[in-house]
Amino acid sequence: ETVPGGIANVEDIYALSPLQDGILFHHLLAQKGDPYLIRGQMAFAERDRLDRYLSAVQRVVDRHAILRSAFVWEGLSSPVQVVWRHAPLSITEVELDPAAGPGVEQLRRRYAPQHLRLDLTQAPLMRYVVARDPESDRWLLQVTSHHLIEDAASAEPFFMEIDAILAGREDDLPVAEPFRNVVAQARLGIPEAEHERYFRERLGDVDEPSLPFGLTEVRGDGEGVVEVYRKLPQALNDRLRGQAQRLGVSL
């Protein structure tokens, strides 16, 4: 009932990965906005280039099941992701106010994750907004997507495929791996009871939060956090990596 075109437009239905379960939990928990929205902006010198880019994005969406996945949980014993056969991009064109400052900032304010939520039952979980920059002849493209369908690891191949399609090399792209294989690998390996036993053994005697630097509160949504990067001396870097390898953990 949630899929346009009904059952004819349903390619597959399967469970969420454990990571997706957690992300959906926080989406439902949030009273305002969504902590797992991802946004980005691009600028194009010509509208034709922007339209060609969006056409290539649609081709990438057509290739990958995860990008055509919607999420349904109402009335179900556990959430499922429903892969649509056809999931056209949501593209909205808006007009910006020349007196309201730079177009880039106007779009950021209007589509800030602090007050925006996506309908997770409607694929693809990517919303595109097009606007002419009032301060130049550029066309601006704002995209808001959800962490349920993408992460840092998937961003690079996503843009590589767009580049290949724009360059006329779509036929050279490899066959897309079905996301259901990822879910199966995550869910069917170790039983949930074994995970629970492991963490009870490791954390069973913890009776209060153990947080670094006394940071016991998150102020708001973290938007005001400032990040500082410092390059470590090579010797310290090598020692840290050696310790991580010895302990079998990530750096």
XYZ file of C-alpha atoms in Angstrom:
251
model
C 0.000 0.000 0.000
C 2.929 2.363 0.502
C 4.455 1.639 -2.916
C 3.320 3.609 -5.988
C 2.033 1.055 -8.472
C 1.455 -1.552 -5.778
C 2.919 -5.047 -5.854
C 3.982 -4.706 -9.506
C 6.534 -2.110 -8.391
C 7.956 -4.273 -5.566
C 11.247 -5.938 -6.463
C 12.151 -7.360 -3.050
C 11.377 -7.234 0.672
C 13.798 -8.131 3.449
C 14.850 -7.230 6.964
C 17.076 -4.342 8.035
C 20.709 -4.797 8.923
C 21.495 -4.302 12.637
C 23.017 -0.902 11.832
C 19.890 0.141 9.947
C 17.779 -1.014 12.907
C 19.661 1.423 15.143
C 19.375 4.307 12.684
C 15.615 3.751 12.312
C 15.281 3.674 16.122
C 16.883 7.129 16.411
C 14.757 8.462 13.550
C 11.605 7.403 15.389
C 12.942 8.670 18.713
C 13.650 12.180 17.414
C 10.844 14.608 18.141
C 12.161 17.226 15.710
C 14.450 16.898 12.736
C 16.518 13.783 12.122
C 20.027 13.022 13.418
C 20.837 10.852 10.393
C 20.199 13.189 7.494
C 23.106 13.818 5.126
C 23.168 16.965 3.046
C 25.372 18.408 0.355
C 25.466 21.154 -2.236
C 26.811 21.528 -5.741
C 26.907 24.394 -8.223
C 26.628 24.226 -12.011
C 27.517 26.869 -14.562
C 24.661 25.816 -16.835
C 21.228 24.307 -16.249
C 21.867 21.688 -18.938
C 24.854 20.364 -16.978
C 22.733 20.134 -13.831
C 19.999 18.222 -15.668
C 22.562 15.816 -17.138
C 23.982 15.244 -13.661
C 20.541 14.445 -12.214
C 19.886 12.062 -15.101
C 23.118 10.231 -14.236
C 22.084 10.075 -10.562
C 18.821 8.440 -11.633
C 20.774 5.831 -13.578
C 22.850 5.018 -10.471
C 19.654 4.722 -8.421
C 18.250 2.370 -11.048
C 21.341 0.165 -10.689
C 21.351 -0.285 -6.902
C 18.620 -1.885 -4.771
C 19.634 -0.002 -1.617
C 19.048 3.333 -3.375
C 15.553 2.182 -4.374
C 14.685 1.011 -0.843
C 11.913 2.394 1.340
C 11.310 1.424 4.976
C 8.046 0.208 6.465
C 7.289 -0.628 10.092
C 3.706 0.380 10.867
C 1.626 -2.684 11.737
C 4.547 -5.078 11.316
C 6.230 -7.270 13.942
C 9.617 -5.954 12.754
C 10.643 -3.313 10.191
C 11.374 -4.250 6.586
C 12.964 -2.514 3.643
C 11.018 -2.647 0.413
C 12.952 -2.369 -2.835
C 11.020 -0.538 -5.533
C 11.523 -1.495 -9.163
C 11.153 2.125 -10.242
C 12.065 4.953 -7.854
C 12.174 8.326 -9.635
C 14.155 11.104 -7.972
C 12.318 13.777 -6.014
C 13.406 17.089 -7.599
C 11.933 20.425 -6.486
C 12.778 23.788 -8.017
C 12.563 26.794 -5.701
C 13.080 30.525 -6.121
C 15.521 32.245 -3.791
C 15.190 35.776 -2.406
C 17.844 38.156 -3.806
C 17.624 40.207 -0.596
C 18.105 37.251 1.776
C 21.828 36.726 1.329
C 23.886 34.134 -0.569
C 21.860 31.397 -2.232
C 24.042 28.700 -0.692
C 23.183 29.914 2.816
C 19.488 30.281 2.005
C 19.305 26.634 0.971
C 21.255 25.508 4.053
C 18.888 27.342 6.361
C 15.733 26.211 4.594
C 16.725 22.536 4.508
C 18.616 22.231 7.799
C 18.445 18.719 9.354
C 17.397 20.306 12.659
C 13.848 20.756 11.389
C 13.664 18.520 8.317
C 12.458 14.913 8.122
C 12.195 12.568 5.149
C 9.283 10.210 4.614
C 11.124 6.897 4.940
C 8.296 5.012 3.233
C 9.011 6.763 -0.074
C 12.054 5.772 -2.143
C 14.591 6.936 -2.990
C 15.549 8.526 0.323
C 17.207 11.380 -1.565
C 15.587 14.789 -2.040
C 17.018 17.237 -4.565
C 16.311 20.975 -4.638
C 17.284 23.141 -7.609
C 17.602 26.927 -7.432
C 19.156 29.705 -9.489
C 21.768 31.560 -7.460
C 20.506 35.154 -7.067
C 24.090 36.447 -6.862
C 25.416 34.791 -10.027
C 24.409 32.858 -13.127
C 25.081 29.538 -11.388
C 22.521 26.861 -10.655
C 22.595 25.442 -7.141
C 21.714 21.860 -6.242
C 20.925 20.898 -2.650
C 20.634 17.192 -1.806
C 19.329 15.698 1.410
C 19.642 11.940 1.830
C 19.339 9.461 4.673
C 22.059 7.439 6.360
C 19.793 4.375 6.055
C 20.815 4.083 2.400
C 24.311 5.578 2.271
C 27.475 6.069 4.280
C 31.044 7.261 3.829
C 32.056 3.971 2.205
C 29.361 4.180 -0.465
C 29.924 7.849 -1.367
C 33.062 7.287 -3.438
C 31.654 4.535 -5.716
C 28.408 6.548 -6.025
C 30.226 9.519 -7.540
C 32.553 7.288 -9.564
C 29.521 5.724 -11.234
C 28.038 9.158 -11.963
C 31.331 10.202 -13.593
C 31.381 7.014 -15.676
C 27.808 7.549 -16.890
C 28.466 11.189 -17.783
C 31.555 10.072 -19.706
C 29.534 7.491 -21.670
C 31.111 4.497 -19.926
C 28.032 3.062 -18.194
C 28.456 -0.284 -19.969
C 31.869 -0.654 -18.301
C 30.406 -0.551 -14.784
C 30.339 -3.871 -12.902
C 27.079 -5.607 -12.065
C 25.678 -4.126 -8.847
C 25.834 -6.386 -5.795
C 22.404 -6.918 -4.159
C 22.163 -5.276 -0.742
C 20.213 -8.277 0.566
C 23.582 -10.102 0.638
C 24.933 -7.509 3.073
C 21.881 -7.928 5.296
C 22.179 -11.708 5.213
C 25.857 -11.589 6.119
C 25.143 -9.250 9.047
C 22.132 -11.131 10.401
C 22.772 -14.800 9.676
C 26.326 -15.146 10.943
C 26.285 -14.990 14.750
C 22.957 -15.406 16.600
C 21.625 -12.353 18.428
C 21.799 -14.256 21.717
C 25.540 -14.680 21.215
C 25.968 -10.932 20.690
C 24.004 -10.286 23.884
C 26.083 -12.784 25.846
C 29.304 -11.172 24.650
C 28.320 -7.655 25.661
C 26.891 -8.777 28.994
C 30.233 -10.422 29.713
C 32.156 -7.318 28.694
C 29.915 -4.625 30.156
C 27.903 -6.368 32.853
C 29.770 -4.682 35.715
C 29.493 -1.135 34.312
C 27.054 0.809 36.478
C 27.673 4.384 35.298
C 28.626 6.113 32.041
C 32.298 6.079 31.170
C 32.841 9.116 28.962
C 36.024 10.972 27.956
C 36.905 14.391 29.318
C 33.803 14.573 31.510
C 31.551 15.052 28.490
C 28.307 13.720 29.919
C 25.969 15.856 27.811
C 25.383 16.508 24.143
C 24.395 20.123 23.697
C 21.554 20.184 21.209
C 22.289 18.194 18.074
C 26.025 18.766 18.001
C 25.765 21.452 15.315
C 27.844 23.822 17.460
C 30.735 21.404 17.943
C 34.077 22.676 16.677
C 36.597 20.158 15.341
C 40.339 20.678 15.513
C 42.818 18.502 13.621
C 46.430 17.986 14.695
C 49.012 15.948 12.836
C 50.715 13.421 15.116
C 54.457 12.922 15.075
C 55.385 9.945 12.887
C 56.874 8.001 15.820
C 53.680 8.341 17.890
C 51.552 7.466 14.876
C 53.578 4.275 14.315
C 53.327 3.283 18.003
C 49.545 3.798 18.020
C 49.118 1.704 14.889
C 51.300 -1.010 16.337
C 49.227 -1.118 19.524
C 45.979 -1.246 17.530
C 47.253 -4.165 15.470
C 48.462 -5.972 18.588
C 45.062 -5.601 20.265
C 43.092 -6.385 17.113
C 41.114 -3.138 17.214
C 40.724 -0.154 14.915
C 42.945 2.824 15.461
